[in-house]
mmCIF file of C-alpha atoms in Angstrom:
data_model
loop_
_atom_site.group_PDB
_atom_site.id
_atom_site.type_symbol
_atom_site.label_atom_id
_atom_site.label_comp_id
_atom_site.label_asym_id
_atom_site.label_seq_id
_atom_site.Cartn_x
_atom_site.Cartn_y
_atom_site.Cartn_z
ATOM 1 C CA MET J 25 73.154 -122.730 182.518
ATOM 2 C CA SER J 26 72.751 -119.736 184.719
ATOM 3 C CA SER J 27 76.367 -118.683 184.210
ATOM 4 C CA ILE J 28 75.882 -118.831 180.417
ATOM 5 C CA SER J 29 72.728 -116.755 180.631
ATOM 6 C CA GLU J 30 74.529 -114.266 182.823
ATOM 7 C CA ALA J 31 77.490 -114.089 180.382
ATOM 8 C CA LEU J 32 75.349 -113.526 177.270
ATOM 9 C CA PRO J 33 74.652 -109.838 177.983
ATOM 10 C CA LEU J 34 78.347 -109.304 178.682
ATOM 11 C CA VAL J 35 79.279 -111.038 175.398
ATOM 12 C CA GLY J 36 76.685 -108.851 173.628
ATOM 13 C CA VAL J 37 78.230 -105.720 175.092
ATOM 14 C CA VAL J 38 81.735 -106.805 174.062
ATOM 15 C CA VAL J 39 80.628 -107.731 170.531
ATOM 16 C CA GLY J 40 78.711 -104.439 170.237
ATOM 17 C CA ALA J 41 81.685 -102.416 171.451
ATOM 18 C CA ALA J 42 84.066 -104.216 169.078
ATOM 19 C CA THR J 43 81.688 -103.733 166.155
ATOM 20 C CA SER J 44 81.262 -100.065 167.025
ATOM 21 C CA TYR J 45 85.036 -99.622 167.232
ATOM 22 C CA LEU J 46 85.620 -101.349 163.866
ATOM 23 C CA VAL J 47 82.929 -99.299 162.112
ATOM 24 C CA SER J 48 84.204 -96.047 163.654
ATOM 25 C CA SER J 49 87.783 -96.886 162.640
ATOM 26 C CA ALA J 50 86.724 -97.680 159.072
ATOM 27 C CA ASN J 51 84.737 -94.442 158.858
ATOM 28 C CA GLU J 52 87.648 -92.447 160.261
ATOM 29 C CA ARG J 53 90.100 -94.007 157.751
ATOM 30 C CA THR J 54 87.701 -93.252 154.889
ATOM 31 C CA ARG J 55 87.317 -89.642 156.055
ATOM 32 C CA TRP J 56 91.089 -89.245 156.401
ATOM 33 C CA ARG J 57 91.695 -90.658 152.888
ATOM 34 C CA ARG J 58 89.066 -88.327 151.453
ATOM 35 C CA GLN J 59 90.674 -85.320 153.162
ATOM 36 C CA GLN J 60 94.101 -86.342 151.863
ATOM 37 C CA SER J 61 92.731 -86.740 148.351
ATOM 38 C CA VAL J 62 91.126 -83.286 148.436
ATOM 39 C CA ARG J 63 94.299 -81.791 149.883
ATOM 40 C CA TRP J 64 96.509 -83.223 147.124
ATOM 41 C CA ASP J 65 93.978 -82.435 144.399
ATOM 42 C CA GLU J 66 94.001 -78.786 145.505
ATOM 43 C CA ARG J 67 97.784 -78.705 145.411
ATOM 44 C CA ARG J 68 97.855 -80.444 142.031
ATOM 45 C CA LEU J 69 95.305 -77.979 140.626
ATOM 46 C CA ASN J 70 97.358 -75.017 141.867
ATOM 47 C CA ALA J 71 100.584 -76.493 140.474
ATOM 48 C CA TYR J 72 98.996 -77.147 137.068
ATOM 49 C CA ALA J 73 97.426 -73.685 136.899
ATOM 50 C CA GLU J 74 100.522 -71.769 138.032
ATOM 51 C CA TYR J 75 102.726 -73.623 135.569
ATOM 52 C CA GLY J 76 100.223 -73.047 132.741
ATOM 53 C CA HIS J 77 100.110 -69.331 133.519
ATOM 54 C CA ALA J 78 103.914 -69.045 133.603
ATOM 55 C CA VAL J 79 104.191 -70.804 130.236
ATOM 56 C CA LYS J 80 101.534 -68.624 128.643
ATOM 57 C CA ALA J 81 103.170 -65.432 129.916
ATOM 58 C CA LEU J 82 106.557 -66.465 128.495
ATOM 59 C CA ALA J 83 105.044 -67.453 125.143
ATOM 60 C CA HIS J 84 103.321 -64.075 124.897
ATOM 61 C CA ARG J 85 106.583 -62.244 125.563
ATOM 62 C CA TYR J 86 108.395 -64.370 122.979
ATOM 63 C CA LEU J 87 105.635 -63.527 120.503
ATOM 64 C CA ARG J 88 106.122 -59.823 121.155
ATOM 65 C CA ILE J 89 109.886 -60.182 120.565
ATOM 66 C CA ALA J 90 109.146 -62.097 117.354
ATOM 67 C CA VAL J 91 106.913 -59.200 116.274
ATOM 68 C CA PHE J 92 109.806 -56.812 116.919
ATOM 69 C CA ARG J 93 112.124 -59.015 114.838
ATOM 70 C CA GLY J 94 109.556 -59.139 112.021
ATOM 71 C CA ILE J 95 108.952 -62.887 112.024
ATOM 72 C CA ALA J 96 105.456 -62.612 113.545
ATOM 73 C CA THR J 97 102.609 -60.182 113.306
ATOM 74 C CA GLY J 98 100.850 -58.632 116.224
ATOM 75 C CA SER J 99 100.672 -55.570 118.325
ATOM 76 C CA ALA J 100 103.056 -54.281 120.973
ATOM 77 C CA PRO J 101 106.456 -55.346 119.656
ATOM 78 C CA LEU J 102 109.026 -55.826 122.374
ATOM 79 C CA GLU J 103 112.686 -55.016 121.870
ATOM 80 C CA PRO J 104 114.976 -57.682 123.381
ATOM 81 C CA THR J 105 117.085 -55.370 125.525
ATOM 82 C CA GLY J 106 119.513 -56.679 128.101
ATOM 83 C CA GLU J 107 117.070 -55.776 130.857
ATOM 84 C CA LEU J 108 114.246 -57.631 129.140
ATOM 85 C CA LEU J 109 116.423 -60.697 128.582
ATOM 86 C CA ASP J 110 117.294 -60.666 132.291
ATOM 87 C CA GLU J 111 113.568 -60.530 133.143
ATOM 88 C CA LEU J 112 112.907 -63.398 130.760
ATOM 89 C CA GLY J 113 115.693 -65.390 132.384
ATOM 90 C CA GLU J 114 114.060 -64.902 135.781
ATOM 91 C CA ALA J 115 110.645 -65.805 134.369
ATOM 92 C CA GLU J 116 112.157 -68.956 132.846
ATOM 93 C CA SER J 117 113.721 -69.853 136.209
ATOM 94 C CA HIS J 118 110.323 -69.372 137.846
ATOM 95 C CA ARG J 119 108.665 -71.606 135.210
ATOM 96 C CA SER J 120 111.358 -74.218 135.791
ATOM 97 C CA ALA J 121 110.792 -74.105 139.564
ATOM 98 C CA LEU J 122 107.057 -74.521 139.051
ATOM 99 C CA SER J 123 107.664 -77.573 136.876
ATOM 100 C CA GLU J 124 109.414 -79.255 139.822
ATOM 101 C CA GLY J 125 106.095 -79.292 141.665
ATOM 102 C CA LEU J 126 104.523 -80.971 138.668
ATOM 103 C CA TRP J 127 107.113 -83.778 138.748
ATOM 104 C CA LEU J 128 106.099 -84.469 142.346
ATOM 105 C CA LEU J 129 102.332 -84.123 141.995
ATOM 106 C CA GLY J 130 101.569 -84.994 138.384
ATOM 107 C CA ASP J 131 100.984 -88.349 136.812
ATOM 108 C CA ALA J 132 103.264 -89.780 134.122
ATOM 109 C CA ALA J 133 101.127 -88.647 131.164
ATOM 110 C CA THR J 134 100.839 -85.060 132.416
ATOM 111 C CA ASN J 135 104.551 -84.936 133.189
ATOM 112 C CA ALA J 136 105.341 -86.101 129.647
ATOM 113 C CA ALA J 137 103.040 -83.367 128.298
ATOM 114 C CA THR J 138 104.913 -80.857 130.474
ATOM 115 C CA VAL J 139 108.165 -81.847 128.773
ATOM 116 C CA ARG J 140 106.572 -81.304 125.352
ATOM 117 C CA VAL J 141 105.335 -77.857 126.451
ATOM 118 C CA ASN J 142 108.835 -76.997 127.675
ATOM 119 C CA HIS J 143 110.389 -78.027 124.371
ATOM 120 C CA SER J 144 107.884 -76.049 122.305
ATOM 121 C CA LEU J 145 108.338 -73.003 124.547
ATOM 122 C CA TRP J 146 112.122 -73.169 124.199
ATOM 123 C CA HIS J 147 111.692 -73.421 120.423
ATOM 124 C CA LEU J 148 109.692 -70.179 120.495
ATOM 125 C CA GLU J 149 112.380 -68.550 122.605
ATOM 126 C CA TRP J 150 115.177 -69.564 120.255
ATOM 127 C CA LEU J 151 113.249 -68.327 117.223
ATOM 128 C CA ALA J 152 112.297 -65.032 118.888
ATOM 129 C CA ARG J 153 115.810 -64.339 120.090
ATOM 130 C CA GLY J 154 117.354 -65.243 116.735
ATOM 131 C CA LEU J 155 119.356 -68.153 118.144
ATOM 132 C CA ILE J 156 118.248 -70.255 115.163
ATOM 133 C CA PRO J 157 117.252 -69.077 111.676
ATOM 134 C CA ALA J 158 113.657 -67.932 111.552
ATOM 135 C CA ASP J 159 111.062 -66.490 109.248
ATOM 136 C CA ALA J 160 107.304 -66.012 109.544
ATOM 137 C CA GLY J 161 106.613 -69.578 108.385
ATOM 138 C CA ALA J 162 108.966 -71.099 110.959
ATOM 139 C CA TRP J 163 107.417 -68.956 113.684
ATOM 140 C CA ASP J 164 103.850 -69.898 112.729
ATOM 141 C CA THR J 165 104.752 -73.597 112.687
ATOM 142 C CA ALA J 166 106.498 -73.388 116.061
ATOM 143 C CA PHE J 167 103.627 -71.414 117.572
ATOM 144 C CA ALA J 168 101.098 -73.973 116.313
ATOM 145 C CA GLU J 169 103.216 -76.731 117.901
ATOM 146 C CA TYR J 170 103.276 -74.782 121.166
ATOM 147 C CA ARG J 171 99.491 -74.385 121.132
ATOM 148 C CA THR J 172 99.026 -78.104 120.491
ATOM 149 C CA ALA J 173 101.453 -79.061 123.281
ATOM 150 C CA ARG J 174 99.803 -76.644 125.713
ATOM 151 C CA GLN J 175 96.332 -77.950 124.841
ATOM 152 C CA GLU J 176 97.464 -81.546 125.400
ATOM 153 C CA TYR J 177 98.953 -80.516 128.759
ATOM 154 C CA LEU J 178 95.663 -78.886 129.821
ATOM 155 C CA GLU J 179 93.614 -81.922 128.797
ATOM 156 C CA LEU J 180 95.898 -84.344 130.650
ATOM 157 C CA ALA J 181 95.952 -82.101 133.727
ATOM 158 C CA ARG J 182 92.146 -82.122 133.745
ATOM 159 C CA ALA J 183 92.135 -85.903 133.422
ATOM 160 C CA SER J 184 94.594 -86.316 136.301
ATOM 161 C CA LEU J 185 92.255 -84.226 138.483
ATOM 162 C CA ASP J 186 89.308 -86.418 137.445
ATOM 163 C CA LEU J 187 87.504 -83.392 136.040
ATOM 164 C CA PRO J 188 84.766 -83.938 133.490
ATOM 165 C CA SER J 189 86.271 -84.706 130.122
ATOM 166 C CA GLY J 190 84.671 -81.762 128.339
ATOM 167 C CA GLU J 191 86.928 -80.183 125.760
ATOM 168 C CA THR J 192 88.730 -77.082 126.897
ATOM 169 C CA ARG J 193 88.620 -75.639 123.396
ATOM 170 C CA SER J 194 87.578 -76.683 119.947
ATOM 171 C CA ASP J 195 90.135 -77.018 117.203
ATOM 172 C CA VAL J 196 90.779 -73.465 116.069
ATOM 173 C CA ALA J 197 92.979 -72.757 113.079
ATOM 174 C CA TRP J 198 96.225 -70.879 113.594
ATOM 175 C CA PRO J 199 96.853 -68.295 112.330
ATOM 176 C CA PRO J 200 93.268 -67.056 112.385
ATOM 177 C CA PRO J 201 91.620 -66.652 108.975
ATOM 178 C CA TRP J 202 91.411 -62.843 109.267
ATOM 179 C CA ARG J 203 95.162 -62.559 109.598
ATOM 180 C CA THR J 204 96.840 -61.935 106.285
ATOM 181 C CA PRO J 205 100.547 -62.205 105.672
ATOM 182 C CA PRO J 206 102.180 -58.991 106.806
ATOM 183 C CA ASP J 207 103.295 -56.406 104.326
ATOM 184 C CA PRO J 208 107.138 -56.458 104.503
ATOM 185 C CA ALA J 209 107.159 -52.667 104.171
ATOM 186 C CA ARG J 210 105.093 -52.378 107.373
ATOM 187 C CA ARG J 211 107.316 -54.529 109.560
ATOM 188 C CA HIS J 212 108.732 -52.948 112.664
ATOM 189 C CA PRO J 213 111.933 -51.005 112.007
ATOM 190 C CA GLY J 214 113.849 -53.180 114.491
ATOM 191 C CA ALA J 215 113.424 -56.215 112.247
#
């Protein structure tokens, strides 16, 4: 019996050390997973935001070209010169490169919304540049589709980041009620 009583403290030390090791390992794994999650969430947030900004900037430039062509109303018409079209090509390449990060970091629903945003943005481009027939009604419809696609993208991006589900905007009519159809005589001379 004396050897058992002498071994009990040693067994207690071994069991205590093993338990301490297992608890420390579990805590370390949990901490590492949390750090990885934060790291990827930060990257995902940056990818979503940069892509959203690039899309919005392109849409605004296409709107300004559409104003120049007389199919949209707004201020600051932009003539589609060769230099401008080159800049837009570079901006489109940048947007495309940003979307590659989304394919890697985004979930399936957000990636599908990204495709819809791309399609609506390209529709705006084609209308603005006159690559397909366009009038003010076609522009307004395409712009409303772009806004809807962009809003869906933002909502799904928020969901993939586990952000609170609060709405990012309420449903706002487009065009705004104060905007009246433009007077054809007042359209930009480049139309």
